[in-house]
Coordinates of C-alpha atoms and ligand atoms in Angstrom, one line a residue:
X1 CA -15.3 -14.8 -14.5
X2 CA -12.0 -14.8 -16.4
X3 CA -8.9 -17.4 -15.8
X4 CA -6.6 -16.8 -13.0
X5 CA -3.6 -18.2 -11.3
X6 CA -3.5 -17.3 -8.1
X7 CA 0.0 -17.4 -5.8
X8 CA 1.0 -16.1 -2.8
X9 CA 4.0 -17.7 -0.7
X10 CA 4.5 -15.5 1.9
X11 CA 4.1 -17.2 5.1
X12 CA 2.0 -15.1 7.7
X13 CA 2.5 -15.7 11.2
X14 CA -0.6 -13.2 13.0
X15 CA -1.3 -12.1 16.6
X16 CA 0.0 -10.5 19.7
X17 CA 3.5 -11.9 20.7
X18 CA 4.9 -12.7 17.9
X19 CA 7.7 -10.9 16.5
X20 CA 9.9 -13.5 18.6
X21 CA 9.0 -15.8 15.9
X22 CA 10.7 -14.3 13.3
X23 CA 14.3 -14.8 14.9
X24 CA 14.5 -18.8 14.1
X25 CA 12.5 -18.0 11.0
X26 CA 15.3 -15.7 10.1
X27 CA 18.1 -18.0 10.9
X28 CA 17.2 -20.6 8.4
X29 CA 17.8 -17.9 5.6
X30 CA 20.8 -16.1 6.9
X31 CA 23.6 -14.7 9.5
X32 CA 24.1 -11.1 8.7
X33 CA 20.9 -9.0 7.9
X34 CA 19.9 -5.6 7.1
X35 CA 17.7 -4.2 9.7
X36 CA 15.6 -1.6 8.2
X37 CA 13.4 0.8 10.0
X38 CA 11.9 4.4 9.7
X39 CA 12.1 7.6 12.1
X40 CA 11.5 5.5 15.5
X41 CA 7.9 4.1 15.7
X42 CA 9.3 1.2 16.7
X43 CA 11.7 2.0 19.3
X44 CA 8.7 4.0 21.0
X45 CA 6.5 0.8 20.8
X46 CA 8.7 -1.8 22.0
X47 CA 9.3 -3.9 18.6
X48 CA 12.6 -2.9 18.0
X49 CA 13.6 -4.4 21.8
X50 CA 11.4 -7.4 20.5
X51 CA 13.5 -8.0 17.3
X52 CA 16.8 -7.5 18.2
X53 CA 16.2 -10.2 21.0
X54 CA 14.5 -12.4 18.2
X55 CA 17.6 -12.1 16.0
X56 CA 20.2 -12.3 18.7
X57 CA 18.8 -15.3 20.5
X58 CA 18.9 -17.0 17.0
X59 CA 22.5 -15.8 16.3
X60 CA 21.5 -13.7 13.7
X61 CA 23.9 -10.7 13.6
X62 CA 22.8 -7.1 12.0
X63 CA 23.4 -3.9 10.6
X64 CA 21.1 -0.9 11.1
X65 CA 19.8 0.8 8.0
X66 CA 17.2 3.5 9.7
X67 CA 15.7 6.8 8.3
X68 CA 13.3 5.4 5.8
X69 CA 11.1 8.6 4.9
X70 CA 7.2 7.8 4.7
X71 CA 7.0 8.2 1.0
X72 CA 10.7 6.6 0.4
X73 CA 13.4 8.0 -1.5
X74 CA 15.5 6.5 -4.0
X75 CA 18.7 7.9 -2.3
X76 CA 18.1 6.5 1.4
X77 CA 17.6 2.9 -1.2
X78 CA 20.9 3.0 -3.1
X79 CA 22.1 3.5 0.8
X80 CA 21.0 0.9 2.1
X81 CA 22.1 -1.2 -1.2
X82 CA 25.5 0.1 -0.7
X83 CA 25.2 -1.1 3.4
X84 CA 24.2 -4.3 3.0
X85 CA 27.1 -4.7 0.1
X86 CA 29.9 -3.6 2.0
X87 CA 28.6 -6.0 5.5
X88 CA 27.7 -8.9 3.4
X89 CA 24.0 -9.4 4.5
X90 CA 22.3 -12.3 3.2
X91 CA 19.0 -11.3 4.3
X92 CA 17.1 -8.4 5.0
X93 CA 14.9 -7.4 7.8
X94 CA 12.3 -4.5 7.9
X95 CA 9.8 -3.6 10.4
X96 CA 7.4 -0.5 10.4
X97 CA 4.4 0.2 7.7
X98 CA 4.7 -0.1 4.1
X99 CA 7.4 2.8 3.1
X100 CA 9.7 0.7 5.2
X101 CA 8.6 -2.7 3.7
X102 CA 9.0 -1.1 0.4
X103 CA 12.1 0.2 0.6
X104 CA 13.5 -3.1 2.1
X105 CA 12.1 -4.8 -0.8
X106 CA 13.9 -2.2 -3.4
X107 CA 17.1 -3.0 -1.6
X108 CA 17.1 -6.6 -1.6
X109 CA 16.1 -6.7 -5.1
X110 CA 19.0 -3.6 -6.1
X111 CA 22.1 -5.7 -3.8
X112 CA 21.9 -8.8 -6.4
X113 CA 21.4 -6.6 -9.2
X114 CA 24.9 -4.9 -10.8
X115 CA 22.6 -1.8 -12.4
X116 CA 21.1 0.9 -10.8
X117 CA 17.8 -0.3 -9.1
X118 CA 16.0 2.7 -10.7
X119 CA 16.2 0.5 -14.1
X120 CA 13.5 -2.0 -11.9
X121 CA 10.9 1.0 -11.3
X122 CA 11.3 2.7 -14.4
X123 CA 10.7 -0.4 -16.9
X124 CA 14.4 -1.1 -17.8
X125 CA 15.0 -4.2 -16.2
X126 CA 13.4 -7.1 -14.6
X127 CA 14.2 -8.0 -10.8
X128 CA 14.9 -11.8 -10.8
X129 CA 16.3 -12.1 -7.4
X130 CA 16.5 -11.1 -4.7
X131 CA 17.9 -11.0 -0.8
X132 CA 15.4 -13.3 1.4
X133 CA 12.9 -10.8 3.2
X134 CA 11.3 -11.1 6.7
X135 CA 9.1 -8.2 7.8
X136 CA 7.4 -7.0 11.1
X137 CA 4.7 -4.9 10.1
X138 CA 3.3 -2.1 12.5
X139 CA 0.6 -0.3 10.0
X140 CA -1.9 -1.5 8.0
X141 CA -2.5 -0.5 5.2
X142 CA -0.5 -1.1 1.8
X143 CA -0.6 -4.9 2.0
X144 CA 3.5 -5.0 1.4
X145 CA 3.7 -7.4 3.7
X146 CA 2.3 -10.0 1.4
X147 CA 2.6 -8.7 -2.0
X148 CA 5.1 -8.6 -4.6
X149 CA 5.5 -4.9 -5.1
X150 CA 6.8 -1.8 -3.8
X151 CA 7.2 1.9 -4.4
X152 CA 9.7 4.6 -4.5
X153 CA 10.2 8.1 -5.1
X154 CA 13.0 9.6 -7.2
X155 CA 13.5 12.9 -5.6
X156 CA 15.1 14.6 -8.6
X157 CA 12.5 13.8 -10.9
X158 CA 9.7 14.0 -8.1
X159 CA 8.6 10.4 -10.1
X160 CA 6.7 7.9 -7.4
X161 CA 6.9 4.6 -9.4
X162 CA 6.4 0.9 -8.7
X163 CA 8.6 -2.3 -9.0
X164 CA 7.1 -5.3 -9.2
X165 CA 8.6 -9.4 -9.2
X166 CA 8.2 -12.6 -7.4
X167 CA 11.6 -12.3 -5.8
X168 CA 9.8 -9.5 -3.8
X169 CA 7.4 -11.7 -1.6
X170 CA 8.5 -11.3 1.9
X171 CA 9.4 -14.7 3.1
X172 CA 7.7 -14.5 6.4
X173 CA 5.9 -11.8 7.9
X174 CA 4.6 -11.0 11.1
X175 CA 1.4 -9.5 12.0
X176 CA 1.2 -8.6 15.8
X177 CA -2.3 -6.0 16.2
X178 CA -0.9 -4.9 19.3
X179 CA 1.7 -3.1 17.5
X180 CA -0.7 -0.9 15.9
X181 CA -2.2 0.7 19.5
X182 CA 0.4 3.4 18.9
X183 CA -0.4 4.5 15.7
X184 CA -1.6 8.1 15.4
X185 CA -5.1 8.4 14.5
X186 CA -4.4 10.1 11.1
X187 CA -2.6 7.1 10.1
X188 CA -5.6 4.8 11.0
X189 CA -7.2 7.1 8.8
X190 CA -4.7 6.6 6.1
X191 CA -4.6 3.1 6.2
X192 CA -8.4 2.3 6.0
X193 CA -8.6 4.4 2.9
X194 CA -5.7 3.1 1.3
X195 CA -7.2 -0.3 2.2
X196 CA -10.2 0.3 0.8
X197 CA -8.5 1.8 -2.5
X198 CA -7.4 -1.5 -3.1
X199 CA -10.4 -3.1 -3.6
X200 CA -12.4 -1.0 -5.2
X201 CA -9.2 -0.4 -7.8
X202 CA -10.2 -4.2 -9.4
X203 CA -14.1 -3.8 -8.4
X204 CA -14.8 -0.9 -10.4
X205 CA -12.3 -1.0 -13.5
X206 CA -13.1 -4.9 -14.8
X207 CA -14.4 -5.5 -17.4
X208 CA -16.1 -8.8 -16.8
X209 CA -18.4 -7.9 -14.3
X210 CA -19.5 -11.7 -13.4
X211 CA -17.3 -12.7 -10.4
X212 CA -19.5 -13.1 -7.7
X213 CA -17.2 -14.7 -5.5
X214 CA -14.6 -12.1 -6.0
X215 CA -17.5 -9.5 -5.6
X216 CA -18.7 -10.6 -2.1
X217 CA -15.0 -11.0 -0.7
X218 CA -14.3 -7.2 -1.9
X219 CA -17.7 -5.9 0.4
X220 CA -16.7 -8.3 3.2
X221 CA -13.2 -6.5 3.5
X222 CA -14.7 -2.9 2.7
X223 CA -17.5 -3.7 5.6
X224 CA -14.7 -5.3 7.5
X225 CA -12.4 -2.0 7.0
X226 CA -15.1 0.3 7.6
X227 CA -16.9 -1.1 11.0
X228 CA -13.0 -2.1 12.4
X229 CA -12.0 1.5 12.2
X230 CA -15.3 3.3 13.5
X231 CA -14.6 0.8 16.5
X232 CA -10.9 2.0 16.8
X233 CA -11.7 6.0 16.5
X234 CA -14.4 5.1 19.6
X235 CA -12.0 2.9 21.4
X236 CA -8.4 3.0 20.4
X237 CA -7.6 0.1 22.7
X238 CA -10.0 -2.1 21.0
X239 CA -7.9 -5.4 20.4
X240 CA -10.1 -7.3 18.1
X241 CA -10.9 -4.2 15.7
X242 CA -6.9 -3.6 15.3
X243 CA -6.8 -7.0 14.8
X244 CA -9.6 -7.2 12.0
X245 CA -8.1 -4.1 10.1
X246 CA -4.4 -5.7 10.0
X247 CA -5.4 -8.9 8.3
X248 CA -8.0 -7.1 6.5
X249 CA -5.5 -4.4 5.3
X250 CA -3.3 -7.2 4.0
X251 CA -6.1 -9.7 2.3
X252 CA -7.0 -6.2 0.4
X253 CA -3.7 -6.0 -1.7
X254 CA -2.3 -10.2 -1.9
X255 CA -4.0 -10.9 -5.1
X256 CA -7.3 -12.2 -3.3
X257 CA -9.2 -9.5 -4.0
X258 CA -9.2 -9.0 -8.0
X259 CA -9.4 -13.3 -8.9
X260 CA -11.5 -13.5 -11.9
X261 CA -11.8 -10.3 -12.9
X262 CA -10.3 -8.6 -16.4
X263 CA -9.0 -5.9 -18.0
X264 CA -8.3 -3.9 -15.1
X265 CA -6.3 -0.7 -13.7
X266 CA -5.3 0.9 -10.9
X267 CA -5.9 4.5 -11.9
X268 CA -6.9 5.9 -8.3
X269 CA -2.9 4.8 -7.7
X270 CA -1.4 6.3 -10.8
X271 CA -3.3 9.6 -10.0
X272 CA -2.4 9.9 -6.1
X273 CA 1.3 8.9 -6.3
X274 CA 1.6 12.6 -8.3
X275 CA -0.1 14.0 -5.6
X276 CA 2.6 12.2 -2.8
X277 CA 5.5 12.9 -5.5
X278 CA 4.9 16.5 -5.7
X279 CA 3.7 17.1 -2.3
X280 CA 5.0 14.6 -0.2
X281 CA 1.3 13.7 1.2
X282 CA 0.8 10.5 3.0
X283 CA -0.8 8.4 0.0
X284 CA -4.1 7.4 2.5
X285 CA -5.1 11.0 2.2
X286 CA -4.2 11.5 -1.6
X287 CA -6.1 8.0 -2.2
X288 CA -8.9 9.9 0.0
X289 CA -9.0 13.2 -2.5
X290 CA -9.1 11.3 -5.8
X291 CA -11.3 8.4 -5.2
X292 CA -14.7 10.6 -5.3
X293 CA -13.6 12.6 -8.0
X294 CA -12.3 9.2 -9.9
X295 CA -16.3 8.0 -8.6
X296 CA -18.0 10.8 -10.1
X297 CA -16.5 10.3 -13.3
X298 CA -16.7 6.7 -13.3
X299 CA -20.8 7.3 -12.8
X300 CA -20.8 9.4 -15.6
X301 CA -18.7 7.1 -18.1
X302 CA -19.6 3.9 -17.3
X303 CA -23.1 4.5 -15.4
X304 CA -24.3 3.9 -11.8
X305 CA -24.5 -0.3 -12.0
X306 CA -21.4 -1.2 -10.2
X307 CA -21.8 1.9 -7.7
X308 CA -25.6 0.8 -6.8
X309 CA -23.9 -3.1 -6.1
X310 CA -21.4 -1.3 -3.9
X311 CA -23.3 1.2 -2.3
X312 CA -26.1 -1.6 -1.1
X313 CA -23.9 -4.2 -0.3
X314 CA -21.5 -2.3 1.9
X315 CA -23.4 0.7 3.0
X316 CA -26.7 -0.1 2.6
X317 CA -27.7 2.8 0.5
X318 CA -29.5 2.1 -3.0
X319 CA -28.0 5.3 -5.5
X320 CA -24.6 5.6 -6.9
X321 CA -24.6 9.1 -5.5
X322 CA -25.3 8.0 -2.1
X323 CA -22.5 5.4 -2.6
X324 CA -20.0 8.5 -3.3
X325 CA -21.5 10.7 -0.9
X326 CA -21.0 7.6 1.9
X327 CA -17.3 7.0 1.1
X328 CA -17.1 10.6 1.4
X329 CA -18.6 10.8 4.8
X330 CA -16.3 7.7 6.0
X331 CA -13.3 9.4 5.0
X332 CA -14.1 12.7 6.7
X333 CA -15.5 10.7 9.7
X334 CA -12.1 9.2 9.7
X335 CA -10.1 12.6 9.2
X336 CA -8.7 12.2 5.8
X337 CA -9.0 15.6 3.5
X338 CA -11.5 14.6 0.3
X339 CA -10.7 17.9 -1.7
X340 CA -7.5 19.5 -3.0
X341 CA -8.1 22.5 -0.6
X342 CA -8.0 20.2 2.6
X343 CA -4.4 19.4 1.6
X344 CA -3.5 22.6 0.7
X345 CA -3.2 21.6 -2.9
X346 CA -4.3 24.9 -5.1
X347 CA -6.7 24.0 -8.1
X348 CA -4.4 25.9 -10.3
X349 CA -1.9 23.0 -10.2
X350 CA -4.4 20.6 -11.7
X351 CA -2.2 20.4 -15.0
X352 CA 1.1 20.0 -13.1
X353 CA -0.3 17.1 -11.2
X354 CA -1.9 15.9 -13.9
X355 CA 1.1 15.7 -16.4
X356 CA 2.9 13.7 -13.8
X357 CA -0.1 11.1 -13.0
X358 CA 0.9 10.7 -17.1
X359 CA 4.1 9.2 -16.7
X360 CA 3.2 6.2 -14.6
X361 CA -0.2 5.9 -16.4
X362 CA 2.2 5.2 -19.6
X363 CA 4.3 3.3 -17.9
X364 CA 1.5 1.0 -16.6
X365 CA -0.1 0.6 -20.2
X366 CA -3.4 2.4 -19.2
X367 CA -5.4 4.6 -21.8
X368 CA -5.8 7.3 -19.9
X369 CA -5.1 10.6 -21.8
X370 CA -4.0 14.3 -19.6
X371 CA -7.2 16.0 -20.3
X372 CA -9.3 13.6 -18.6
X373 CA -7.2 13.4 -16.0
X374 CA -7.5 17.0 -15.4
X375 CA -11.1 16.5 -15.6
X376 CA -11.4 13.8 -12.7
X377 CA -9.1 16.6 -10.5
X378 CA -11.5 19.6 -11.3
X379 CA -14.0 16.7 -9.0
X380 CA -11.7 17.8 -6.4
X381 CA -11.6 20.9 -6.4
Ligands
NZQ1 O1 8.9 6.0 10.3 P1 8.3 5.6 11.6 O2 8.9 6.3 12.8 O3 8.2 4.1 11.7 O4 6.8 6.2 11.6 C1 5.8 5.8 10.7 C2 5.5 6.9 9.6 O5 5.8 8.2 10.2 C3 4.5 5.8 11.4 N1 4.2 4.5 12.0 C4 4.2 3.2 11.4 N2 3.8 2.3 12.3 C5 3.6 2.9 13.5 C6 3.8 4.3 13.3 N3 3.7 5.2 14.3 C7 3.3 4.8 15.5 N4 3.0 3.5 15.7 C8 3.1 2.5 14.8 N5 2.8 1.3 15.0 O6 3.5 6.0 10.4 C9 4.1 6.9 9.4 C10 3.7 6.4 8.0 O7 4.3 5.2 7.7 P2 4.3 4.6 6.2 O8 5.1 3.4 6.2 O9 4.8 5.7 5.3 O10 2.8 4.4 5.9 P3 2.1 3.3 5.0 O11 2.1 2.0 5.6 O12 0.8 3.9 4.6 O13 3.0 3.2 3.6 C11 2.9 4.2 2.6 C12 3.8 3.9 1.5 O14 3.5 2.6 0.8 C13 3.2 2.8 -0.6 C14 2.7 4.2 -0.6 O15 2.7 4.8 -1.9 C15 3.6 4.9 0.4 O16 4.8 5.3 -0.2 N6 2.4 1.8 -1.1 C16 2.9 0.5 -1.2 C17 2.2 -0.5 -1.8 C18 2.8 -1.9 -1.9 N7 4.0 -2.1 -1.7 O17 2.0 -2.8 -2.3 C19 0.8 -0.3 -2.3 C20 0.2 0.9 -1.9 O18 -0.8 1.3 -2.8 C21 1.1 2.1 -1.7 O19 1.4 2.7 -3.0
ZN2 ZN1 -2.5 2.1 -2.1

């Protein structure tokens, strides 16, 4: 088990009812905020009613800063930087799943910093502050409701890359299950794979494979992820799955899940956010096309040990290839694509996709060359 330090301020205020609580939470960090939001979700399920009352009852005032694409773009950011500039918000608000969260994030990071915020995605600057951020989350999945990063697409460039900084950690967020009856079930799908993608990320790329504690919390949110969804796709009313998957969803990406291990990377990420970048998929079902092709080639690099731990712990199979063939059948179950094809994406692109994964790979230090990252796409295929 290797040193850690492990930190996570983001206070998380959980259950049904209680998006109210964000107005006085708000308050105490602001008067004018940014109110960011995506194509309507939230007008349809009743938390936008919720949070306005929340902010006005608190005398919080606020400007509107909706359209945020799933996937976000770096233009709809620098419009929303521009926005909260020229109204003078000292705080930001976002509710809605993570593109929304994200995108908040890259905006109150980009209003305090006099560059472009591209220079914070592409390794060019450092954010070191930012506005305070309160969020009401309504998908879960990506965990940016307690983590310190987010991601955005630059559409010119069709680059999907990350920022990452301290300043970032929402200040409060709210978790209200209830919010999430209205999700289609494709996004359910989405999010359970992208939660799972999490934690396998750190569980199958360390390199000190001795942190038992850290083991047995990654199958407790894998089983947890897995049994709270089959209950939602039988009963999509079922309070205390949605409720399971939400904090799940979140515990899977706040740093919680990779204590103690070492030398690892997300390369599952690096891989699908060229898939999202060039075709604008939801990154659930990219996550649930590479992870197993990235499986089959982690068997046959690194050998079946930590598949067999995985596959009997959560699934209760004992062979790395009926831990791959499982995931596979969960994902299908679930109605994610697991092969190029599903998503439309033709074989012949492999190299395209693959020279793209290269750019963020560099960027995040990894030593991952093209060819084998062709090679884990043929899996796909
Ligand atoms: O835009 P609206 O109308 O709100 O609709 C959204 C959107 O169309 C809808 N939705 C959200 N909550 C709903 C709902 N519809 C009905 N009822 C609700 N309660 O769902 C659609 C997808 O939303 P989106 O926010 O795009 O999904 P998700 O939460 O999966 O976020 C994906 C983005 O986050 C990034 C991904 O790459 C992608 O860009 N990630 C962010 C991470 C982070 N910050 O730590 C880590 C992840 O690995 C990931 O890369
Ligand atoms: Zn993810």
């Amino acid at each position: 088990m290797q040193n850690f330090t492990f930190s996570n301020p983001t206070r998380i205020i959980f259950g049904k009812n209680t998006i109210f609580k964000l107005g006085p939470e708000a308050a105490k960090a602001g008067k004018k905020a940014l109110l960011v939001y995506g194509g309507g979700s939230i007008k349809k399920n009743g938390v936008y009613a919720a949070l306005i009352t929340a902010l006005k009852d608190n005398g919080v005032a606020f400007i509107e800063h909706a359209g945020v694409k799933p996937n976000p773009v770096l233009s709809h950011v620098r419009e929303g930087i521009e926005k909260a500039r020229k109204n003078d918000c000292d705080l930001v608000v976002a509710a809605g799943g993570g593109s929304v969260i994200d995108e908040a994030k890259a905006i109150a990071a980009g209003v305090k910093y006099p560059g472009d915020v591209w220079d914070f995605f592409c390794g060019k600057a450092e954010i070191k502050e930012a506005l305070p951020l309160f969020t009401a989350l309504t998908l879960p999945a990506t965990g940016s409701e307690m983590n310190a990063g987010c991601v955005v697409t630059k559409e010119e460039t069709r680059q999907k890359y990350s920022a990452h900084g301290a300043a970032l950690f929402p200040r409060v967020s709210v978790l209200d299950p209830e919010t999430t009856l209205t999700l289609p079930m494709a996004q359910v799908a989405n999010g359970a794979v992208d939660s799972l993608a999490h934690i396998i990320e750190g569980y199958f790329t360390t390199t000190d494979r001795d942190a038992e504690i850290t083991d047995e919390v990654v199958h407790a949110l894998a089983r947890t992820v897995i049994a709270s969804t089959g209950r939602i796709l039988k009963d999509p009313s079922d309070y205390n799955a949605r409720a399971s998957m939400m904090w799940s969803a979140t515990l899977a990406l706040n740093g919680l899940a990779t204590c103690g291990y070492g030398g690892m990377n997300f390369i599952n990420h690096a891989i699908e956010h060229s898939l999202s970048a060039l075709y604008d998929i939801a990154h659930g079902a990219g996550l649930a096309i590479v992870m197993p092709a990235w499986f089959k080639h982690h068997l046959a690099a690194d050998g079946p040990a930590r598949l067999e731990k995985f596959g009997r712990a959560v699934f209760g199979v004992r062979t790395a290839e009926d831990t791959i063939k499982a995931f596979e059948t969960f994902f299908r179950k679930a109605g994610a694509p697991v092969r190029l094809g599903e998503a439309g994406i033709p074989a012949a692109d492999i190299p395209r996709i693959a020279a793209n994964a290269m750019g963020l790979i560099r960027l995040w230090g990894m030593k991952h060359e093209q060819p084998e990252i062709e090679k884990i796409l043929k899996n796909a295929v």
